[in-house]
mmCIF file of C-alpha atoms in Angstrom:
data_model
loop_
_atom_site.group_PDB
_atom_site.id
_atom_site.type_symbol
_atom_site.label_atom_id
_atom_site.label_comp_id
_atom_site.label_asym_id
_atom_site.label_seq_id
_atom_site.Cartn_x
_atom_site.Cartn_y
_atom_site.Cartn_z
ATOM 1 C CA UNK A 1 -2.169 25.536 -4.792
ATOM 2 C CA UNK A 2 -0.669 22.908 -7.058
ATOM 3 C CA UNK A 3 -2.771 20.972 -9.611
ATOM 4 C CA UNK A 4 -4.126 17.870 -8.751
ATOM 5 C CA UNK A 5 -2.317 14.580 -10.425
ATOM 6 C CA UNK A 6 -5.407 12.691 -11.457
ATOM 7 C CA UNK A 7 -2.844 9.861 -12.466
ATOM 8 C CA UNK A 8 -1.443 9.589 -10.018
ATOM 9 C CA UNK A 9 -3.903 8.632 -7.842
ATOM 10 C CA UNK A 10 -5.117 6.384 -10.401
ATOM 11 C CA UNK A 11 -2.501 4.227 -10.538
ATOM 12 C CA UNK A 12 -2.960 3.994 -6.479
ATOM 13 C CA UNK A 13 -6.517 2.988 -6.996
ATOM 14 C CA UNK A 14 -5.552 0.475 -9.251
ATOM 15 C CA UNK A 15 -2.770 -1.161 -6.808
ATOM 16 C CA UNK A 16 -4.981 -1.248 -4.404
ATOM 17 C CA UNK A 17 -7.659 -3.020 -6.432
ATOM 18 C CA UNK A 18 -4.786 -5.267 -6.669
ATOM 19 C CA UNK A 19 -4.153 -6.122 -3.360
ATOM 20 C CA UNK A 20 -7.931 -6.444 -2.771
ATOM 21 C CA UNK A 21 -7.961 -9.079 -5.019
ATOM 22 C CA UNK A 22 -5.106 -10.977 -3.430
ATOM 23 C CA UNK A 23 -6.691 -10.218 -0.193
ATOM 24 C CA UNK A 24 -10.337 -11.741 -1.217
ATOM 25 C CA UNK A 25 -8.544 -15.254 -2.460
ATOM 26 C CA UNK A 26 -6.351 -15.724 0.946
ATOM 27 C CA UNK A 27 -9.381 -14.758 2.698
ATOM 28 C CA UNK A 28 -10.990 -17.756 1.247
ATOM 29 C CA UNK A 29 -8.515 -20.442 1.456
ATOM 30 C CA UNK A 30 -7.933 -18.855 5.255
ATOM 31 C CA UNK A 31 -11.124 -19.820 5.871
ATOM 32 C CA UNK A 32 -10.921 -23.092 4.660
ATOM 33 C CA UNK A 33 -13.620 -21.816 1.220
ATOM 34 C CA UNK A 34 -13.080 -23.838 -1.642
ATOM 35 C CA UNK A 35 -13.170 -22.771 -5.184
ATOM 36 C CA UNK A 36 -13.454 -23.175 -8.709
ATOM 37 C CA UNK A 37 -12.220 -20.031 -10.212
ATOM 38 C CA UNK A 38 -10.244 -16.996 -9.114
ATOM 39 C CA UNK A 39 -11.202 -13.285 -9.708
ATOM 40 C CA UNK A 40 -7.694 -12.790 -10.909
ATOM 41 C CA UNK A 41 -4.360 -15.252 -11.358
ATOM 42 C CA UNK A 42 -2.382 -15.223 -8.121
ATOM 43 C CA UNK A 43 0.263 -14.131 -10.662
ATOM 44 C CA UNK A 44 1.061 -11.568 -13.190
ATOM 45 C CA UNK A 45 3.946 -11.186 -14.940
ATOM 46 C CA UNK A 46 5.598 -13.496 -12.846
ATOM 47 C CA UNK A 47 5.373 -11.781 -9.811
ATOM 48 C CA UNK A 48 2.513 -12.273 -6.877
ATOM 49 C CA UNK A 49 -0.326 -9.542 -7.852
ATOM 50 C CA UNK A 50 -0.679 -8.246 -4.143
ATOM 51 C CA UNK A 51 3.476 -7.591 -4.397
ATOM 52 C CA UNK A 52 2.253 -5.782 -8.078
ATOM 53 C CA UNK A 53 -0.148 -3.567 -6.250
ATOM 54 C CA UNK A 54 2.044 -2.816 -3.489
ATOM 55 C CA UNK A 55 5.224 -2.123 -5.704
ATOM 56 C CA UNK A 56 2.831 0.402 -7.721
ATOM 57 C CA UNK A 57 1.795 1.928 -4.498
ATOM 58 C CA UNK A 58 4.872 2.343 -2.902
ATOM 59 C CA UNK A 59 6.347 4.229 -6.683
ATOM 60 C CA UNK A 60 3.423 6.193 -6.883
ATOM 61 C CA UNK A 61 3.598 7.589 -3.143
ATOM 62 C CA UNK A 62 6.922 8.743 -3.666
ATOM 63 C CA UNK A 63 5.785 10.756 -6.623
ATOM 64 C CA UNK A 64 3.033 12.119 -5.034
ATOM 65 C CA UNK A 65 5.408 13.215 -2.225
ATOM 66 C CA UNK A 66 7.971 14.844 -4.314
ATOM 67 C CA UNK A 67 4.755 16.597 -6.704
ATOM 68 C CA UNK A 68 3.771 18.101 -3.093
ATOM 69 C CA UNK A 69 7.263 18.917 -1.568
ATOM 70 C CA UNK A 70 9.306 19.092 -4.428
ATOM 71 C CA UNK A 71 9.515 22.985 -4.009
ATOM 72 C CA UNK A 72 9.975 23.540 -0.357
ATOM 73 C CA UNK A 73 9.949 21.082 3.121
ATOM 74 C CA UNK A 74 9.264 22.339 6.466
ATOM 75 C CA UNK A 75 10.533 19.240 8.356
ATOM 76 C CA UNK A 76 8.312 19.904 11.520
ATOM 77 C CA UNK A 77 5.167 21.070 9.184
ATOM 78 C CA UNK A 78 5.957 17.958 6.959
ATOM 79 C CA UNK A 79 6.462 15.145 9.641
ATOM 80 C CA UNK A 80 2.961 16.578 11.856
ATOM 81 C CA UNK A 81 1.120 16.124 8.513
ATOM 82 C CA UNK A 82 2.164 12.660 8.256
ATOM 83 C CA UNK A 83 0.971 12.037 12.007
ATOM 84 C CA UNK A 84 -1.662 13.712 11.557
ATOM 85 C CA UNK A 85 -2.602 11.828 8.121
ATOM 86 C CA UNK A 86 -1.752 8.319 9.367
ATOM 87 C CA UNK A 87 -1.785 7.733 13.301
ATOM 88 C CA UNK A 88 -5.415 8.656 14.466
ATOM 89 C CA UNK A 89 -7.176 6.967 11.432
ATOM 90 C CA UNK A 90 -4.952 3.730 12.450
ATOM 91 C CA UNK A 91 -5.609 4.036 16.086
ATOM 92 C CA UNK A 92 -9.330 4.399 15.275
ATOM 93 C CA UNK A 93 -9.288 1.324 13.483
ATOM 94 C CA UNK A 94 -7.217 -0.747 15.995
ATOM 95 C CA UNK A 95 -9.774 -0.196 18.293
ATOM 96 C CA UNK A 96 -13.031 -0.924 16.424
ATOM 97 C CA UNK A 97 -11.472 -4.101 14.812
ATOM 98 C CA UNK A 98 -10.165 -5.312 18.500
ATOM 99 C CA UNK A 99 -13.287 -4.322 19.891
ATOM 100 C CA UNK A 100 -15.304 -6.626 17.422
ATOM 101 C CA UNK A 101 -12.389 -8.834 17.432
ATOM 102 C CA UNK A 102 -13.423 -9.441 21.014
ATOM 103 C CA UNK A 103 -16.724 -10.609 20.722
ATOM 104 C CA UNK A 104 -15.905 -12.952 17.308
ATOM 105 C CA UNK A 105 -13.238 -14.888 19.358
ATOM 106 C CA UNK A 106 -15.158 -14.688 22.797
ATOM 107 C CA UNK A 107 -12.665 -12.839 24.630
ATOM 108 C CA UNK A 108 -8.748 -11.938 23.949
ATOM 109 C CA UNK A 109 -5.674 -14.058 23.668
ATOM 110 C CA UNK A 110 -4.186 -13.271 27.547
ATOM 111 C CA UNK A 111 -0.975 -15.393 26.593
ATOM 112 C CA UNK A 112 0.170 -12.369 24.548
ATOM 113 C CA UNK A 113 2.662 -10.084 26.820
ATOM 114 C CA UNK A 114 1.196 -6.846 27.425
ATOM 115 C CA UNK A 115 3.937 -4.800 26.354
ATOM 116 C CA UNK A 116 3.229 -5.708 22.829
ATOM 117 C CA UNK A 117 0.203 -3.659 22.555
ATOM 118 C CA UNK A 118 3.470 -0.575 21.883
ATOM 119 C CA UNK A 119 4.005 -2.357 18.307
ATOM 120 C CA UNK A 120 0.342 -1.224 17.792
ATOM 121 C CA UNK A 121 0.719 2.019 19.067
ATOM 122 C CA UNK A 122 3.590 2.621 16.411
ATOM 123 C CA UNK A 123 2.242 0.547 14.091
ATOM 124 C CA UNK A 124 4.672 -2.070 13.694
ATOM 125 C CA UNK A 125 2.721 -4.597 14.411
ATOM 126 C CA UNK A 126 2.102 -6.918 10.884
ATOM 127 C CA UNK A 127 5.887 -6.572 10.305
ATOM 128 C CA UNK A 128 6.333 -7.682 14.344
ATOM 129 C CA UNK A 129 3.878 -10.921 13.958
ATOM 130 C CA UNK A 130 7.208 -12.792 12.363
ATOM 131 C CA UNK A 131 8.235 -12.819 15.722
ATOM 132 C CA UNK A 132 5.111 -14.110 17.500
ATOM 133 C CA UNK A 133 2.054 -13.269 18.227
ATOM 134 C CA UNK A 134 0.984 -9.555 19.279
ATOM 135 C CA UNK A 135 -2.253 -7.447 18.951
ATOM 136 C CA UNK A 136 -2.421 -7.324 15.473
ATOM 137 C CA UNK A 137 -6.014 -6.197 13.830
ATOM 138 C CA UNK A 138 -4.821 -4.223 10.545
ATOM 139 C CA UNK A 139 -2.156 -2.490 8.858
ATOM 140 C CA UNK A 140 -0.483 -5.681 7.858
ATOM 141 C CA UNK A 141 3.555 -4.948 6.864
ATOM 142 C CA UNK A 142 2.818 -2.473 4.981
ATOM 143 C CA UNK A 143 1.953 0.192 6.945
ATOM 144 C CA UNK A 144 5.217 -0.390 8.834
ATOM 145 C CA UNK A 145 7.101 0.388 5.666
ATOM 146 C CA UNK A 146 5.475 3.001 4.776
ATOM 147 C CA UNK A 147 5.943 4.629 7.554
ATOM 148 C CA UNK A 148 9.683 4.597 7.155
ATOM 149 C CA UNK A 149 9.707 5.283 3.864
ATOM 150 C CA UNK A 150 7.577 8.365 5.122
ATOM 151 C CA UNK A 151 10.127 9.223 7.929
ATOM 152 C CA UNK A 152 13.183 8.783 5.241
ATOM 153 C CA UNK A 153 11.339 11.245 3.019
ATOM 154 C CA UNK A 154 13.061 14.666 3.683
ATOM 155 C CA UNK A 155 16.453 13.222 3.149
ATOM 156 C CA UNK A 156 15.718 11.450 0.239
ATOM 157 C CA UNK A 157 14.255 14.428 -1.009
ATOM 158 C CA UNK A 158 18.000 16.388 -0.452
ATOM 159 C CA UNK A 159 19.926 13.396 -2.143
ATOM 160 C CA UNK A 160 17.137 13.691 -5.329
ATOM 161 C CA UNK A 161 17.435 17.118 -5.430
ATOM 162 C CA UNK A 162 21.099 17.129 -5.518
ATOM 163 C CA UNK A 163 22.537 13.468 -6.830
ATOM 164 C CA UNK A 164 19.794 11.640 -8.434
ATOM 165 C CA UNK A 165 21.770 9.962 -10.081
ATOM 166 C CA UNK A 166 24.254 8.795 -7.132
ATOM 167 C CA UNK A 167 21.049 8.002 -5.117
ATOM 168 C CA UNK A 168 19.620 5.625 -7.125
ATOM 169 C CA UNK A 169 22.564 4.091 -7.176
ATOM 170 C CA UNK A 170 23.146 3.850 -3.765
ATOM 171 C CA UNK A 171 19.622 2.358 -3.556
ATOM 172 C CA UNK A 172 20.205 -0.481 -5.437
ATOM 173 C CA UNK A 173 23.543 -1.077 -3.538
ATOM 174 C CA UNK A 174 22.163 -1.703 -0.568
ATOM 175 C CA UNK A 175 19.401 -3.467 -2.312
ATOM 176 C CA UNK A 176 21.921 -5.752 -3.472
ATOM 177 C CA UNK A 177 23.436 -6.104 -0.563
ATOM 178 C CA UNK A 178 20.366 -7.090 1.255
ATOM 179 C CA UNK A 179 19.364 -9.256 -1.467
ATOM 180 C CA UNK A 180 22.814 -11.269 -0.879
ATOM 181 C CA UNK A 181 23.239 -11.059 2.993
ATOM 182 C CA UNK A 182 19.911 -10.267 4.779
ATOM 183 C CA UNK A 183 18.960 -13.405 6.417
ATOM 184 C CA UNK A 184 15.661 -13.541 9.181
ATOM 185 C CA UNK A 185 12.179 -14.588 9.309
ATOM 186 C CA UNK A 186 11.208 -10.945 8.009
ATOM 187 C CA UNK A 187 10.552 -11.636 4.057
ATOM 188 C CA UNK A 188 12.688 -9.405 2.508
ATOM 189 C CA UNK A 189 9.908 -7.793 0.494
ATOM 190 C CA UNK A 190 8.859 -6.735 4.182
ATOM 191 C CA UNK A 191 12.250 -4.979 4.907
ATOM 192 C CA UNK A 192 12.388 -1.327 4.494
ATOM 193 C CA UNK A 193 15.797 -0.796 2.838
ATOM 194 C CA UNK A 194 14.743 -3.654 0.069
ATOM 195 C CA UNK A 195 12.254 -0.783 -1.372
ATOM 196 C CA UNK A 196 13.820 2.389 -1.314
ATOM 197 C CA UNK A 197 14.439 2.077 -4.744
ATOM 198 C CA UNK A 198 11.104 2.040 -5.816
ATOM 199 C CA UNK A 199 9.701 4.599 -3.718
ATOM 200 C CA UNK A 200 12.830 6.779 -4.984
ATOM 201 C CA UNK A 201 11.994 5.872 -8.557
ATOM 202 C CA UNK A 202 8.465 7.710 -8.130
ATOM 203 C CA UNK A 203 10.410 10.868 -6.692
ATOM 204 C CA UNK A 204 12.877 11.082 -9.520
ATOM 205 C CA UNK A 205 10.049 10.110 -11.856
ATOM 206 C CA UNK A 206 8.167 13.609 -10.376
ATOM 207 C CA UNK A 207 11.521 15.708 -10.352
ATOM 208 C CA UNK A 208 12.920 15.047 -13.590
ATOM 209 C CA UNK A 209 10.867 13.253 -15.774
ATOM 210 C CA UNK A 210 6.533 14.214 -15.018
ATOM 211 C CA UNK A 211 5.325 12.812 -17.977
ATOM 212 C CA UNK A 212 5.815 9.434 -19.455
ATOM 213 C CA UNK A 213 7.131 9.841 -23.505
ATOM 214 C CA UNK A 214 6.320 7.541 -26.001
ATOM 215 C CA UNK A 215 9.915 5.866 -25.725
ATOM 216 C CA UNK A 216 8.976 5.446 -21.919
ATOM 217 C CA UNK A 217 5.690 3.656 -22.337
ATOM 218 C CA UNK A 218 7.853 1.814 -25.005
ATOM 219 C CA UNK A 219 10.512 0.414 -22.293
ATOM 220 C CA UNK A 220 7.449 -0.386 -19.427
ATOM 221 C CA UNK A 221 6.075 -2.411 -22.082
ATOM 222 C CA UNK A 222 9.209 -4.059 -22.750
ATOM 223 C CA UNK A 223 9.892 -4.549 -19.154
ATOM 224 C CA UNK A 224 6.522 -6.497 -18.971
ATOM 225 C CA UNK A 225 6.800 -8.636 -21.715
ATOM 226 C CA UNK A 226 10.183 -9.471 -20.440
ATOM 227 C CA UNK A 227 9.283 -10.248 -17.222
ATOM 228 C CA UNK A 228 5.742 -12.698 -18.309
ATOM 229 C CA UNK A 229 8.313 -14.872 -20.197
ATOM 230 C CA UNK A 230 11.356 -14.572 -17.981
ATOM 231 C CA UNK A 231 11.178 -15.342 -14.365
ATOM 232 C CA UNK A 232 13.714 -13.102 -12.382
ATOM 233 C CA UNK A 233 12.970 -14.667 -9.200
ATOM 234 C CA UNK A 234 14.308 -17.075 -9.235
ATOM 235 C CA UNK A 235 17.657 -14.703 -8.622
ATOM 236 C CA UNK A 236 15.913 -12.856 -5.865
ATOM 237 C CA UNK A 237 12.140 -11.841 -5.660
ATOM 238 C CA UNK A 238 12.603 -8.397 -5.453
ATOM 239 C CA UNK A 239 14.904 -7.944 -8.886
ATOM 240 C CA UNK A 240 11.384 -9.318 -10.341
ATOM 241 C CA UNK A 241 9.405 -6.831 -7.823
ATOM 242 C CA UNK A 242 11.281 -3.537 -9.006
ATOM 243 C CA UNK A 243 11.854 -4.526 -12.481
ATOM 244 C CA UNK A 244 8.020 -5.188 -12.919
ATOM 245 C CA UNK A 245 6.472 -2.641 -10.531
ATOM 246 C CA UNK A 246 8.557 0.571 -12.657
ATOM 247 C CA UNK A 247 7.787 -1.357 -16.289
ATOM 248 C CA UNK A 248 3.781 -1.378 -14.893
ATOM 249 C CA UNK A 249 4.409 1.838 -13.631
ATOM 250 C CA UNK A 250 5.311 3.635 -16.576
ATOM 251 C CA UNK A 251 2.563 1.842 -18.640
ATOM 252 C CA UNK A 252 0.104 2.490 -16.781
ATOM 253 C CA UNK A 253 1.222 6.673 -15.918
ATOM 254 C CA UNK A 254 1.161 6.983 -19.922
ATOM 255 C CA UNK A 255 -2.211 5.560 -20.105
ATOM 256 C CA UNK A 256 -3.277 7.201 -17.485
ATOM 257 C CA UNK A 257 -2.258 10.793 -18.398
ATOM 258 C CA UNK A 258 -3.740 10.276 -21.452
ATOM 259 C CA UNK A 259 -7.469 9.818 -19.777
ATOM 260 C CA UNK A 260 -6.763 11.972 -16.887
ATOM 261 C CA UNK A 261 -9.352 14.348 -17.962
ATOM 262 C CA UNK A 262 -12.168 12.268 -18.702
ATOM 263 C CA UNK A 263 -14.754 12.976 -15.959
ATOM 264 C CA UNK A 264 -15.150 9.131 -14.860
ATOM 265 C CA UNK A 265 -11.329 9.505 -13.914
ATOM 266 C CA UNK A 266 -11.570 12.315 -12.696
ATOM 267 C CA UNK A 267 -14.227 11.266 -10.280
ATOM 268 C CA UNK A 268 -12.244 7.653 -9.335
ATOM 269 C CA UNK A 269 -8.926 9.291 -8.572
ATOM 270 C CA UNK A 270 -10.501 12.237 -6.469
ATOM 271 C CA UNK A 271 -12.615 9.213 -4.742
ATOM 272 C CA UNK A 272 -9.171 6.899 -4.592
ATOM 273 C CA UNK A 273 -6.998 9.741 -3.340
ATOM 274 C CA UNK A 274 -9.526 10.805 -0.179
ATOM 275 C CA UNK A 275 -10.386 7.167 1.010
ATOM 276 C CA UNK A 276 -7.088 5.348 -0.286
ATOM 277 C CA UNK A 277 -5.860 5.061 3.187
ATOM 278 C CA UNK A 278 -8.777 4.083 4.893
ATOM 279 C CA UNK A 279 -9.794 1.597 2.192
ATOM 280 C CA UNK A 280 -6.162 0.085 2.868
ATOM 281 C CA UNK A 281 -7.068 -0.343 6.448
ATOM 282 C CA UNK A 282 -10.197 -1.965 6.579
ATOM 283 C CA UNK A 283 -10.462 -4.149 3.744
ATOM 284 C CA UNK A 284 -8.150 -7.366 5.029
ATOM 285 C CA UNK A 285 -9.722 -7.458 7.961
ATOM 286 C CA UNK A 286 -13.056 -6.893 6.458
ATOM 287 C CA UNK A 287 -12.855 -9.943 3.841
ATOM 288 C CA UNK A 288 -11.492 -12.517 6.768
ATOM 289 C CA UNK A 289 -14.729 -11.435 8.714
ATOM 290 C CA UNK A 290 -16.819 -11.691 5.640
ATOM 291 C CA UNK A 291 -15.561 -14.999 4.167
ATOM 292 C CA UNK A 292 -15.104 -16.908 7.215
ATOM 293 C CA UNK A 293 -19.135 -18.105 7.653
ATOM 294 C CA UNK A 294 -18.612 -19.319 4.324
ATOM 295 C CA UNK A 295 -16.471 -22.198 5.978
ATOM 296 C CA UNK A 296 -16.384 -25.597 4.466
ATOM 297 C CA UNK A 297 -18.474 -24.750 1.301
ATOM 298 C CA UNK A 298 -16.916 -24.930 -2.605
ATOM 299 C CA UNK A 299 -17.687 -21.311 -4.939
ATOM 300 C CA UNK A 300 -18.819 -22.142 -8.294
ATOM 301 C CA UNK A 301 -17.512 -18.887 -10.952
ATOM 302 C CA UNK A 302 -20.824 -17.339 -10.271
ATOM 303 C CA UNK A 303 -20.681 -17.690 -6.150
ATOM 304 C CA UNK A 304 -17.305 -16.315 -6.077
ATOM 305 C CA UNK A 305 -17.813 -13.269 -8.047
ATOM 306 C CA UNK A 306 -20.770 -12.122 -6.240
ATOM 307 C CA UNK A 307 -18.969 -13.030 -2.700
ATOM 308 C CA UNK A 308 -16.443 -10.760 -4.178
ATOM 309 C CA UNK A 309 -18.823 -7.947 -5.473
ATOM 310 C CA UNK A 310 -20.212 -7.894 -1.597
ATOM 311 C CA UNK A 311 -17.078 -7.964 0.045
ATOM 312 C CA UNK A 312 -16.288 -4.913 -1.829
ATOM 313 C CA UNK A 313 -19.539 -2.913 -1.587
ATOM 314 C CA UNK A 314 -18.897 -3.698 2.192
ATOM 315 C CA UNK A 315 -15.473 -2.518 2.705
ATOM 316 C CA UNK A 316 -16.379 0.600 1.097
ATOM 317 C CA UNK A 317 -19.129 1.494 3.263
ATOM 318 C CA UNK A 318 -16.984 0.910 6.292
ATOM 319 C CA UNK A 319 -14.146 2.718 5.060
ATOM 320 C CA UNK A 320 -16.708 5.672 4.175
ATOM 321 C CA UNK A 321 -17.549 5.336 7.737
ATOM 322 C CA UNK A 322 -13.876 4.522 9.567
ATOM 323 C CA UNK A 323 -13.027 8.021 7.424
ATOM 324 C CA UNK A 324 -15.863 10.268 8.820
ATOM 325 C CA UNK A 325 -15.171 9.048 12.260
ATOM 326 C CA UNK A 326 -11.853 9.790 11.872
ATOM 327 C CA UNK A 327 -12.418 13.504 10.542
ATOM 328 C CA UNK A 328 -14.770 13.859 13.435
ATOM 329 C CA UNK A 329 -11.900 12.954 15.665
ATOM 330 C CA UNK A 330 -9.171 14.733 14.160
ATOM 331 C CA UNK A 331 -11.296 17.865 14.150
ATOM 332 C CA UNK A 332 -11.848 17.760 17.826
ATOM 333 C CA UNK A 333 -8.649 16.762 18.986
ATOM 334 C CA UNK A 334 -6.643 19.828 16.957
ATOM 335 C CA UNK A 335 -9.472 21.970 18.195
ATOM 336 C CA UNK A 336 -8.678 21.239 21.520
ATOM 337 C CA UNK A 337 -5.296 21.224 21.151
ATOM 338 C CA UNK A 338 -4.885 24.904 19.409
#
């Protein structure tokens, strides 16, 4: 069994502390709370801090891939793990959220067409809601992406293995390419193709590089500086996206491999790693539920913080909870199945 990459999963915690953030502050101005501070700047380093998170995320779960399947890939073994790892837990969800969902709007929108509910059932739905409405609870875009990324795993992992080089490449081709031609009410952060790149810069990271030198903390702190004085989107937003998310990246994996054995890191990446997932899950539709009573009132500093403190106590009970129920689950339904 392969060591665990406390890093790793500390950078993930991190990003998703991120989007958290960015998630509390929509929540409030969704719900029509005013305010008079933010926990963080909408921004940093000139790029939106939920697209920081998720850029981190999505470089960090293509190292973590390539750490675990670097050696071998059993397609079949590889793509029931993901299932297994990302369907029931979502499905779970759904239902709970459109179940409470229910009683908070008194009833369900019957103008949707039924045969929408399959974007949910795939989990397609956040990226399918810039088409109209559908039955949308959680996920958001993400998961959608992910998902691909996921699915485009085992061939990435050939191209790595053999052309890293030409692969990367090839990436940012089609990167460009979409950066210059893709037109459609899908952002184009949302589009799957748009990051490859990063999620292939965490598996060559994992292959050929596994721990960040002095000269590579060096250039991520370059890259940051860079990009705090020097806006790059106003090219495209996703030169600033990649260009900021592998700088951060490589910062923060230095840092972060140099406290990887203290025990309170320990103890946050083994926590992060286990509930990552479900944490991602429940916690936008957790702060919209949360915030929205709070309708019509102005947050002094004080107000907002502590909103923000119990918003995040809350979302990790639940996603303690949504995770037990789904172990339950998954238990008995491979039980029954074997």
């Amino acid at each position: 069994m392969k060591k665990r990459l406390y890093y790793i999963d500390a950078i993930k915690v991190f990003a998703l502390i991120l989007v958290f953030v960015c998630h509390f502050t929509r929540s409030l101005e969704k719900n029509g709370v005013g305010y008079l501070c933010k926990v963080l700047p909408d921004q940093i380093c000139n790029l939106y801090i939920g697209s920081f998170g998720v850029s981190l995320f999505f470089i960090a779960s293509g190292a973590s891939l390539m750490y675990v399947y670097g050696d071998k890939l059993e397609v079949k073994t590889y793509l029931k793990k993901r299932f297994w790892g990302i369907y029931p837990m979502f499905w779970l969800g759904f239902m709970l959220a459109t179940g409470i969902s229910f009683f908070r709007n008194q009833g369900l929108n019957l103008d949707i067409p039924k045969w929408k509910i399959l974007f949910s059932l795939v989990g397609f739905d956040g990226n399918a809601l810039w088409w109209g409405a559908n039955f949308y609870q959680l996920g958001e875009w993400f998961l959608s992406v992910i998902i691909c990324l996921y699915l485009l795993f085992p061939l990435l992992r050939k191209c790595v293995k053999r052309k890293p080089c030409v692969t990367m490449a090839a990436a940012i081709l089609i990167l460009i390419c979409c950066m210059i031609w893709f037109r459609s009410k899908l952002p184009i952060e949302c589009l799957v193709f748009s990051r490859v790149p990063e999620f292939l810069f965490g598996m060559i990271f994992m292959e050929y590089i596994k721990k960040v030198r002095l000269w590579q903390f060096g250039i991520g702190i370059l890259g940051l500086i860079l990009t705090t004085f020097i806006s790059l989107s106003n090219i495209n937003v996703m030169i600033q996206t990649v260009v900021v998310g592998i700088s951060a990246f490589l910062f923060l994996a230095f840092l972060a491999q140099k406290a990887e054995h203290w025990r309170g890191v320990k103890k946050i990446s083994l926590l992060g790693g286990k509930y990552c997932y479900a944490f991602f899950l429940t916690h936008h539709y957790m702060t919209e539920w949360l915030t929205e009573r709070f309708s019509g009132r102005v947050f002094g500093r004080t107000e907002v913080y502590l909103l923000f403190i119990i918003c995040f106590i809350a979302v990790l009970v639940v996603t303690g909870l949504l995770y037990r129920m789904n172990v339950a689950v998954v238990g008995f339904l491979r039980e029954k199945s074997e």
